[in-house]
PDB file of C-alpha atoms and ligand atoms in Angstrom:
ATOM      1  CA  UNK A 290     192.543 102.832 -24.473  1.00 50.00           C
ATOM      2  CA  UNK A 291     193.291 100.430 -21.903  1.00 71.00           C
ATOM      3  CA  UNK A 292     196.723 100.457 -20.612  1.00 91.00           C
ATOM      4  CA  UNK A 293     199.224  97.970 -19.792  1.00 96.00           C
ATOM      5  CA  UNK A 294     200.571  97.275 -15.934  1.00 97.00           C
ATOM      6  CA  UNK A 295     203.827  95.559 -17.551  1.00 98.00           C
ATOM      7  CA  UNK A 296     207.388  96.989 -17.289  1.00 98.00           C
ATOM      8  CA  UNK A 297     209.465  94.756 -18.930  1.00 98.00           C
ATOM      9  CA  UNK A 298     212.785  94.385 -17.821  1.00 98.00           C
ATOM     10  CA  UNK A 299     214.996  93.460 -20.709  1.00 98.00           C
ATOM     11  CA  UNK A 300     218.529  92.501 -18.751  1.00 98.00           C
ATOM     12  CA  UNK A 301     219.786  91.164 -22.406  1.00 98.00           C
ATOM     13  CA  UNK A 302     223.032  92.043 -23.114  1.00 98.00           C
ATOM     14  CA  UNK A 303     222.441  91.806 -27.302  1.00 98.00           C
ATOM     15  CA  UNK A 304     221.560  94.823 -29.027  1.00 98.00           C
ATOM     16  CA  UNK A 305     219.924  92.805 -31.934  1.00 98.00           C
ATOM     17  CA  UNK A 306     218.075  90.683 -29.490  1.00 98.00           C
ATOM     18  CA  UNK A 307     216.990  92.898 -27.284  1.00 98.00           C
ATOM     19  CA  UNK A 308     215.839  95.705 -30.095  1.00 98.00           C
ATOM     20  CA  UNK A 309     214.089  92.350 -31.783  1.00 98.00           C
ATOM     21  CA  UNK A 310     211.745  91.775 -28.583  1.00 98.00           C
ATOM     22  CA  UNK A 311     210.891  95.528 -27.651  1.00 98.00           C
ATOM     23  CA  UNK A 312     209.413  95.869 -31.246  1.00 98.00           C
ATOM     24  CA  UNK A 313     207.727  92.584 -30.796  1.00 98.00           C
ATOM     25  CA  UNK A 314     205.806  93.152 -27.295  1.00 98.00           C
ATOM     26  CA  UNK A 315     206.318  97.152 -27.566  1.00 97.00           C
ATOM     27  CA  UNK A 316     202.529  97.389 -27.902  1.00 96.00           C
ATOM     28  CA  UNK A 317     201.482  95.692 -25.122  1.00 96.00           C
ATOM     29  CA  UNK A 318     203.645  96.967 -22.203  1.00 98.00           C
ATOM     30  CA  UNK A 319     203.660 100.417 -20.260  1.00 98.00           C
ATOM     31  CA  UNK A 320     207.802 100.584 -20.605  1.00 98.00           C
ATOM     32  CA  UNK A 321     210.920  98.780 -20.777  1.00 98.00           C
ATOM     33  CA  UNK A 322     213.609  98.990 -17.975  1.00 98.00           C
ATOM     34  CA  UNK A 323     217.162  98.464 -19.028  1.00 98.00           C
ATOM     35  CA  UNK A 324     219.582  97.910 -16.292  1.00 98.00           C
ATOM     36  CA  UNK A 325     223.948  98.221 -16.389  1.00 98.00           C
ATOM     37  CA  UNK A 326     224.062  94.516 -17.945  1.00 98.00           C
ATOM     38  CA  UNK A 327     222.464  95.905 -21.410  1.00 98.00           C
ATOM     39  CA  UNK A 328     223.664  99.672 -20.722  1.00 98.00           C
ATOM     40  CA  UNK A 329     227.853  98.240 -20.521  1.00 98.00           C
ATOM     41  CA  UNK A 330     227.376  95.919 -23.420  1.00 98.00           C
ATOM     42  CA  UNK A 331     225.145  97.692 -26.108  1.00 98.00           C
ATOM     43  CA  UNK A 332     226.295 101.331 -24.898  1.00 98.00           C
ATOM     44  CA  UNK A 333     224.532 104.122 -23.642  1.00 97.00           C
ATOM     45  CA  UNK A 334     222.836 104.461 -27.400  1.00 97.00           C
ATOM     46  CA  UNK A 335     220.597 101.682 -26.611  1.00 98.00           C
ATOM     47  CA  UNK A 336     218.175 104.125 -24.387  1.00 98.00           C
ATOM     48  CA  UNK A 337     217.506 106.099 -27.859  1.00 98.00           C
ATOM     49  CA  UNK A 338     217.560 102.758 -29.861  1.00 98.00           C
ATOM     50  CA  UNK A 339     214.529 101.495 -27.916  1.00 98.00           C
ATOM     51  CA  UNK A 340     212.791 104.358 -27.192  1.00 98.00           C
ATOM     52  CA  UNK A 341     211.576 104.217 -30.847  1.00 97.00           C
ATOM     53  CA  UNK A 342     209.814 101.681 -29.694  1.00 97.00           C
ATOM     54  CA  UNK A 343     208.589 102.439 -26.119  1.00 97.00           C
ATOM     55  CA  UNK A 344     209.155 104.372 -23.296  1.00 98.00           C
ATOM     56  CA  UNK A 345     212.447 103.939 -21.367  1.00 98.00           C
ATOM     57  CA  UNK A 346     213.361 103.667 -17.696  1.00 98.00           C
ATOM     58  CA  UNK A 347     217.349 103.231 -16.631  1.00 98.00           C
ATOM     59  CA  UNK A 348     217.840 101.421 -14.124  1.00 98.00           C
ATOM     60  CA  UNK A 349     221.502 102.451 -12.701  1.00 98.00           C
ATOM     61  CA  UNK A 350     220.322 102.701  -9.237  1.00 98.00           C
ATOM     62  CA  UNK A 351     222.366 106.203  -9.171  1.00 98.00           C
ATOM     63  CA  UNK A 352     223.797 106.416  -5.455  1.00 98.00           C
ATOM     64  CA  UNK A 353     226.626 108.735  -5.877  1.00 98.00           C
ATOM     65  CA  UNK A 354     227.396 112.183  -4.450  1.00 98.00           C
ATOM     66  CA  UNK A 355     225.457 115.107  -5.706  1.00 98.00           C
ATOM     67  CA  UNK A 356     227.767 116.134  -8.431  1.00 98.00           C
ATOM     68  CA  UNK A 357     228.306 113.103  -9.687  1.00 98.00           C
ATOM     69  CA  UNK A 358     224.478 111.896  -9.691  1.00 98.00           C
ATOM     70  CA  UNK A 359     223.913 115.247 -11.636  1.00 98.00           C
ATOM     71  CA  UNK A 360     226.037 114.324 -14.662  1.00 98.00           C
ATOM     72  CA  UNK A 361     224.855 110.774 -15.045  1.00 98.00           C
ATOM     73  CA  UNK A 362     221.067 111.818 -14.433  1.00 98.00           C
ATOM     74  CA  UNK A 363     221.442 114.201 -17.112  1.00 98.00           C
ATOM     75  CA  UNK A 364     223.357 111.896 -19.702  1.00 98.00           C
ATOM     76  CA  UNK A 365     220.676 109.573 -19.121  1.00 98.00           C
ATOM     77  CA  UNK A 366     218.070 112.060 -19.939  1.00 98.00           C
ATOM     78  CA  UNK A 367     219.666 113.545 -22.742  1.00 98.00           C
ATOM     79  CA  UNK A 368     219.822 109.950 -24.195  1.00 97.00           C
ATOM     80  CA  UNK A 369     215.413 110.461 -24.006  1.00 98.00           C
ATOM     81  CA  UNK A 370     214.812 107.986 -21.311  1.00 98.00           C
ATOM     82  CA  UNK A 371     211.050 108.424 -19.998  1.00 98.00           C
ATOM     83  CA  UNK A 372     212.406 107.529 -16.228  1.00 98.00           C
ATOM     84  CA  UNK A 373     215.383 106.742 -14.729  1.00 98.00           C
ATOM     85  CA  UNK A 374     215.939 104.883 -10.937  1.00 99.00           C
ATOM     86  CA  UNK A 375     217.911 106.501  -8.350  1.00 98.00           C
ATOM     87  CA  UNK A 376     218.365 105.241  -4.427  1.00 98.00           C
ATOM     88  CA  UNK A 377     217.588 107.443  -1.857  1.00 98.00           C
ATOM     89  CA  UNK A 378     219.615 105.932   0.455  1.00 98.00           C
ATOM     90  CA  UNK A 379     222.922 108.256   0.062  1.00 98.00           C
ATOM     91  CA  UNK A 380     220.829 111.259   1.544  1.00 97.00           C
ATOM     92  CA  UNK A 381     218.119 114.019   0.442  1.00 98.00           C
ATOM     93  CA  UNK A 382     221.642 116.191  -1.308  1.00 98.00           C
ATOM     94  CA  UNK A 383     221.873 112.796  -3.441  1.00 98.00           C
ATOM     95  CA  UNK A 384     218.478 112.538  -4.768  1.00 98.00           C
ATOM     96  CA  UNK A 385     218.275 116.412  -5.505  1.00 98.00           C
ATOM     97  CA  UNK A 386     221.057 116.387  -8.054  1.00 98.00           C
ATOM     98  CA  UNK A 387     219.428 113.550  -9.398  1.00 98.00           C
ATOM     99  CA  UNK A 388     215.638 115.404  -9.922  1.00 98.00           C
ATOM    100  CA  UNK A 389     217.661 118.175 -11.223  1.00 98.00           C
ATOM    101  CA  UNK A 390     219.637 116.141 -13.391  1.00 98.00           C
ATOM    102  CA  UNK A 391     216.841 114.518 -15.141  1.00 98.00           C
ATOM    103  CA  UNK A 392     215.236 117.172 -15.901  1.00 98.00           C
ATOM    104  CA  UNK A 393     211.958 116.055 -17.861  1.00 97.00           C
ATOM    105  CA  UNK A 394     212.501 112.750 -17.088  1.00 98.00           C
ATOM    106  CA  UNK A 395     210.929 110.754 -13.897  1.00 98.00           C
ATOM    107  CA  UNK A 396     212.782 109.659 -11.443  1.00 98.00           C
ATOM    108  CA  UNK A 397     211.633 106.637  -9.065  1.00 98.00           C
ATOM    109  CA  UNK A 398     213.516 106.486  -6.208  1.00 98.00           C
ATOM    110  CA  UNK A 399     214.516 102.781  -4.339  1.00 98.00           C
ATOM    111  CA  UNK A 400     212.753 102.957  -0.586  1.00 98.00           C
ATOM    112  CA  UNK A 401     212.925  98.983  -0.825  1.00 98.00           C
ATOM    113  CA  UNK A 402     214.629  95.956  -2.226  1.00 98.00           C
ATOM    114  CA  UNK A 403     213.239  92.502  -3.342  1.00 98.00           C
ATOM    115  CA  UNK A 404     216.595  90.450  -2.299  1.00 98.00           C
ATOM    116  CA  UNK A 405     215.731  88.595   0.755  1.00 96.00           C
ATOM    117  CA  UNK A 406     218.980  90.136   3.023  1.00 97.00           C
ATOM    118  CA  UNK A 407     217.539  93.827   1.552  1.00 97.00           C
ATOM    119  CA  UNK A 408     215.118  93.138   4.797  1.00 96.00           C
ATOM    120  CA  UNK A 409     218.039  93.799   6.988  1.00 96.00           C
ATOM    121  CA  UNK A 410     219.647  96.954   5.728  1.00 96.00           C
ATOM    122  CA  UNK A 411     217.920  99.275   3.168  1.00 97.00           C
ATOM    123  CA  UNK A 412     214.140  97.486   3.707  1.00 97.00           C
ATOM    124  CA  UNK A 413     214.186  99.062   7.618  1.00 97.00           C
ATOM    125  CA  UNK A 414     214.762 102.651   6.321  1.00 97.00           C
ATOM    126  CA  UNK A 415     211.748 102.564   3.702  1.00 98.00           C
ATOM    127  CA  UNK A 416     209.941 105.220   5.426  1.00 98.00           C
ATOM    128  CA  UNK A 417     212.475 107.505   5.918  1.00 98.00           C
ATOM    129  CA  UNK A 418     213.238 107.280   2.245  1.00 98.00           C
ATOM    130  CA  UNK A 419     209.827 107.805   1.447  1.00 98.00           C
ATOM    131  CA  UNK A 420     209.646 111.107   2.914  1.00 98.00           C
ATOM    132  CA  UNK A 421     212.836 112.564   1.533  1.00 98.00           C
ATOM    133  CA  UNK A 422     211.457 111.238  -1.795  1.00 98.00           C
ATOM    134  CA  UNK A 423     207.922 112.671  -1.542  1.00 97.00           C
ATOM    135  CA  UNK A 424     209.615 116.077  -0.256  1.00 97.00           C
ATOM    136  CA  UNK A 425     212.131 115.892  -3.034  1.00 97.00           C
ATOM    137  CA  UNK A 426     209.061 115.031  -6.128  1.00 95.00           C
ATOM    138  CA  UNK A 427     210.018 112.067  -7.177  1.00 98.00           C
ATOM    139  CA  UNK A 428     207.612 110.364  -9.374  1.00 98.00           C
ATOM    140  CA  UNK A 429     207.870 106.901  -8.145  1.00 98.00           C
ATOM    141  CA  UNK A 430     208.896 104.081  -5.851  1.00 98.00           C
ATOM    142  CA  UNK A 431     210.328 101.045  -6.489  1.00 98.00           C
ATOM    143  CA  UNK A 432     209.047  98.497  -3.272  1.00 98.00           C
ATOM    144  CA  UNK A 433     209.082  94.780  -4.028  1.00 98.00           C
ATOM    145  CA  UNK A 434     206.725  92.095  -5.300  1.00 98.00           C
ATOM    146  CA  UNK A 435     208.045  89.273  -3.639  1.00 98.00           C
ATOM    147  CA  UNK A 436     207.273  90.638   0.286  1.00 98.00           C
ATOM    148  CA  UNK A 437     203.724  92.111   0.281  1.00 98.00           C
ATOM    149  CA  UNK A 438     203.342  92.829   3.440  1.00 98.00           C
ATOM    150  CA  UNK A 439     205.879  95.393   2.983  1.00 98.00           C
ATOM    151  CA  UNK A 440     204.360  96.658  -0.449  1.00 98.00           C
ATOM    152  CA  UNK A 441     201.594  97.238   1.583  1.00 98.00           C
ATOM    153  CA  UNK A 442     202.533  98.981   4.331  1.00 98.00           C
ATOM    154  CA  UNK A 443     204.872 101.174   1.822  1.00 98.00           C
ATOM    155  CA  UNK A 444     201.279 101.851  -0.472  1.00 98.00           C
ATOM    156  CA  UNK A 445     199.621 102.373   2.723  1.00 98.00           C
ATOM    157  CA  UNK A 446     202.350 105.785   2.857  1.00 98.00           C
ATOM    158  CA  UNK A 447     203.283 106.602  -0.678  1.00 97.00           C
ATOM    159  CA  UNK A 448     200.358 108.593  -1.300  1.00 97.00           C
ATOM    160  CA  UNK A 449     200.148 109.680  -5.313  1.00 96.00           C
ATOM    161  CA  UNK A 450     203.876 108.205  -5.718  1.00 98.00           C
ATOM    162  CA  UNK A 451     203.582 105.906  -8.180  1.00 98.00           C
ATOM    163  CA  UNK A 452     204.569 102.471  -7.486  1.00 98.00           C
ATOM    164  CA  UNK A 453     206.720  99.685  -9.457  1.00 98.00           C
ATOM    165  CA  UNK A 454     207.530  96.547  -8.143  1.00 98.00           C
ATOM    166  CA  UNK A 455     210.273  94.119  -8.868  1.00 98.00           C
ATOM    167  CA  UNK A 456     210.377  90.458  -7.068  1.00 98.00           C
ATOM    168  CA  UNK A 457     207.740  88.932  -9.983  1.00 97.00           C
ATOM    169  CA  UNK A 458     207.823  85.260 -10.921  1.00 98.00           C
ATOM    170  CA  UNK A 459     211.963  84.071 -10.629  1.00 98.00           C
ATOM    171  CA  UNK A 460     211.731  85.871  -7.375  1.00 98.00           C
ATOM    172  CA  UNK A 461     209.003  84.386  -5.707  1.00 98.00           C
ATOM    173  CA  UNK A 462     206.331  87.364  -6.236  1.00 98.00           C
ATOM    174  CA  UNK A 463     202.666  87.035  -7.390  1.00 98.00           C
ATOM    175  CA  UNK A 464     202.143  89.827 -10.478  1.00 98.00           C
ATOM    176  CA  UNK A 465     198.200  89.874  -9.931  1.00 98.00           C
ATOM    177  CA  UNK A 466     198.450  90.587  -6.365  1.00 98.00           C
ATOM    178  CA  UNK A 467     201.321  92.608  -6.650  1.00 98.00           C
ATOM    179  CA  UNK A 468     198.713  94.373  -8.554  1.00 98.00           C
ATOM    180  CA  UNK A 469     196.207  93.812  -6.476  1.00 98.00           C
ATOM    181  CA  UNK A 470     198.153  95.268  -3.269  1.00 98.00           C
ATOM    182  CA  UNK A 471     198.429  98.426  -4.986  1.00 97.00           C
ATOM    183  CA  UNK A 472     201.448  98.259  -7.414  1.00 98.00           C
ATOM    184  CA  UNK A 473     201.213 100.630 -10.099  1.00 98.00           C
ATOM    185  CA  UNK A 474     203.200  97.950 -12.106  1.00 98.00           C
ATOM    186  CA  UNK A 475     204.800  95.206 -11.843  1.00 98.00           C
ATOM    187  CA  UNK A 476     208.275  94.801 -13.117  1.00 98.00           C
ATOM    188  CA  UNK A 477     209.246  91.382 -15.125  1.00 98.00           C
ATOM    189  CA  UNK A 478     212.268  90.568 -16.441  1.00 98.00           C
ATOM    190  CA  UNK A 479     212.944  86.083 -16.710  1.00 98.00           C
ATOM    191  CA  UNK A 480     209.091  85.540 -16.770  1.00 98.00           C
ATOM    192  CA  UNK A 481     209.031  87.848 -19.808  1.00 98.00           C
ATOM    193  CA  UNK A 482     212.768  86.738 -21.786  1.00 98.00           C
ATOM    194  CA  UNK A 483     213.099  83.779 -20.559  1.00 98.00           C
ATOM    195  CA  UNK A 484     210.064  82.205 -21.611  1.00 97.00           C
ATOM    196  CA  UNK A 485     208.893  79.883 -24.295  1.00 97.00           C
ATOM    197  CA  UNK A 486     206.852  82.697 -25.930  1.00 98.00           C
ATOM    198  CA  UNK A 487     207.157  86.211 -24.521  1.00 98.00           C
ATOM    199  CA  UNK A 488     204.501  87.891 -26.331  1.00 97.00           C
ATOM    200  CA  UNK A 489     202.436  85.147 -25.602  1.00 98.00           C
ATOM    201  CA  UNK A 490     203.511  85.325 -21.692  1.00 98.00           C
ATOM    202  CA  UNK A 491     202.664  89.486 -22.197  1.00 98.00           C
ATOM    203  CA  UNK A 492     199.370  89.137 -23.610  1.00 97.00           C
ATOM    204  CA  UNK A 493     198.406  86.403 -21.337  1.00 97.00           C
ATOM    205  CA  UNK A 494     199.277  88.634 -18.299  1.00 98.00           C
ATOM    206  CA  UNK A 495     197.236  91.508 -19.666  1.00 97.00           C
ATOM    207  CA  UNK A 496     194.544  89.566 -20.412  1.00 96.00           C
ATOM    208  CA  UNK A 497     194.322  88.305 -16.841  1.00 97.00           C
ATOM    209  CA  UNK A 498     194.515  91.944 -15.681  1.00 97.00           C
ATOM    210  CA  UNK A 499     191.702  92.617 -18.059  1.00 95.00           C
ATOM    211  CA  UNK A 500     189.751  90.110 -16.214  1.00 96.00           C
ATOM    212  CA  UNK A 501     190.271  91.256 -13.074  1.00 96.00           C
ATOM    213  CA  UNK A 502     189.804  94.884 -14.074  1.00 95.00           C
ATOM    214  CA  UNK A 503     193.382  95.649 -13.962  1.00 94.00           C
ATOM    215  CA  UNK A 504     194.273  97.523 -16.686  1.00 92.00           C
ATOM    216  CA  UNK A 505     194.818 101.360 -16.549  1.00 81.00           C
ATOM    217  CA  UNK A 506     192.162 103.258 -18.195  1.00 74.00           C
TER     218      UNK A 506
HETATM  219  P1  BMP B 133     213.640  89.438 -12.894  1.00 64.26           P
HETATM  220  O1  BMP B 133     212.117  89.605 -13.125  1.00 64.26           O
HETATM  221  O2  BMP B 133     214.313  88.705 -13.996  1.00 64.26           O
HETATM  222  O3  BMP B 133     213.970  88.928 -11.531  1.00 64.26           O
HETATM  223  O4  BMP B 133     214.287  90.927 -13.010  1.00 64.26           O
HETATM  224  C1  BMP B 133     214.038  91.926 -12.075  1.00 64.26           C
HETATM  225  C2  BMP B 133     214.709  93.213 -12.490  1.00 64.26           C
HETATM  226  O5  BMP B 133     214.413  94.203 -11.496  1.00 64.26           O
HETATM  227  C3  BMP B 133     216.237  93.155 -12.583  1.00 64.26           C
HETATM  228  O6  BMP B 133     216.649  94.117 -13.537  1.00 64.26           O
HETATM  229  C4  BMP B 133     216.690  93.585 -11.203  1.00 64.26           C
HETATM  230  O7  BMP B 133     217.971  94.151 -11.220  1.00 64.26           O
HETATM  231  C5  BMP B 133     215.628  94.633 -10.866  1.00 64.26           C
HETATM  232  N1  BMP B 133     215.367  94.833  -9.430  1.00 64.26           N
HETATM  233  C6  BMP B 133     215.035  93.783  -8.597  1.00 64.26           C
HETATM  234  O8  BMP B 133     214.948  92.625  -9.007  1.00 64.26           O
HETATM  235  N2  BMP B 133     214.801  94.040  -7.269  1.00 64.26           N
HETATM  236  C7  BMP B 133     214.868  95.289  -6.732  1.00 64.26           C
HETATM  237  O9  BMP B 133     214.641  95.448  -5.545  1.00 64.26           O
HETATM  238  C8  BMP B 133     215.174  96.359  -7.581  1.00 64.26           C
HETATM  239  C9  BMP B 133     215.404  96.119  -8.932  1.00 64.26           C
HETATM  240  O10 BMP B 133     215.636  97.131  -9.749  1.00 64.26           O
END
């Protein structure tokens, strides 16, 4: 079956309201990403509450020292998320806890941020952090949809690290050629919640993947 490119990321902060729209688009997205917004108002619970419906990836951005990354990568796993998102930037000691932390569960590491002043701090270490993450196995990268020629040049270097890209529609970024510049998928949050019709928005977005062969087989 044809596959979805959508992460949707569901920065609601109501447990009813965001359980009501992962059961209504669950079937036509890859995952939902949750981020501390929904985690500190529904509770940690919510990873297991919508994982019933699809596969889960936290975004806490875990940047702590290794001990501490440990504890939350593994509270977050034990809760079944599918993924989690760690930075890299604290160091390769960091990340490790982290991997070893989640156990079964991915872990796609930041090497990039789609916030324009990201391009003067954290964006002009991407390839370091791409190393210590391909050296380290993470799964995935998270490199932005709103500056392509950077998601480019970070594709051009992340080799079978899968790629998921933030920066989509409120931010500025182009989903399709997010896509089309070698995203793995692209990560929507607004454009998905915020609009009129979000399964119509979902299916819309697929269909124009479809079209443009796209979708994952
Ligand atoms: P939106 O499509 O509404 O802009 O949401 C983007 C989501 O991706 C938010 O949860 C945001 O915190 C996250 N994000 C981002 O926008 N840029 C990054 O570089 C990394 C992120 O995780």
């Amino acid at each position: 079956m044809k596959e979805s490119r959508i992460i949707a990321s569901l920065d609601l902060v109501d447990s009813r309201q965001i359980l009501d729209l992962a059961e209504k688009i669950s079937n036509d997205i890859f995952a939902i990403k949750i981020n501390w917004p929904t985690i500190m108002s529904c509770g940690i619970e919510i990873i297991k509450r919508l994982s019933k419906y699809s596969k889960v990836i936290c975004d806490l951005k875990i940047a702590d020292i290794p001990y501490t990354n440990e504890k939350i990568a593994n509270i977050v796993s034990q809760q079944g998320a599918w993924g989690m998102i760690s930075h890299i930037f604290p160091g390769e000691d960091s990340l490790k806890a982290v991997i070893k932390g989640a156990a079964d569960s991915k872990v796609f590491g930041v090497v990039s941020m789609s916030n324009p002043d990201s391009e003067n701090m954290l964006n002009k270490n991407w390839q370091s952090m791409i190393k210590i993450g391909k050296t380290n196995g993470v799964y995935g990268i998270v490199a932005p949809a709103n500056n392509q020629d950077l998601l480019i040049k970070i594709r051009n270097e992340a080799g079978n690290l899968k790629i998921i890209s933030p920066g989509s529609i409120f931010q500025g970024g182009d989903p399709l050629l997010t896509l089309e510049n070698g995203a793995d998928y692209v990560i929507i949050g607004r454009g998905i919640y915020e609009s009129k019709d979000p399964v119509e928005f979902v299916n819309n977005f697929n269909e124009l993947c479809r079209r443009n062969n796209l979708l994952n087989e």
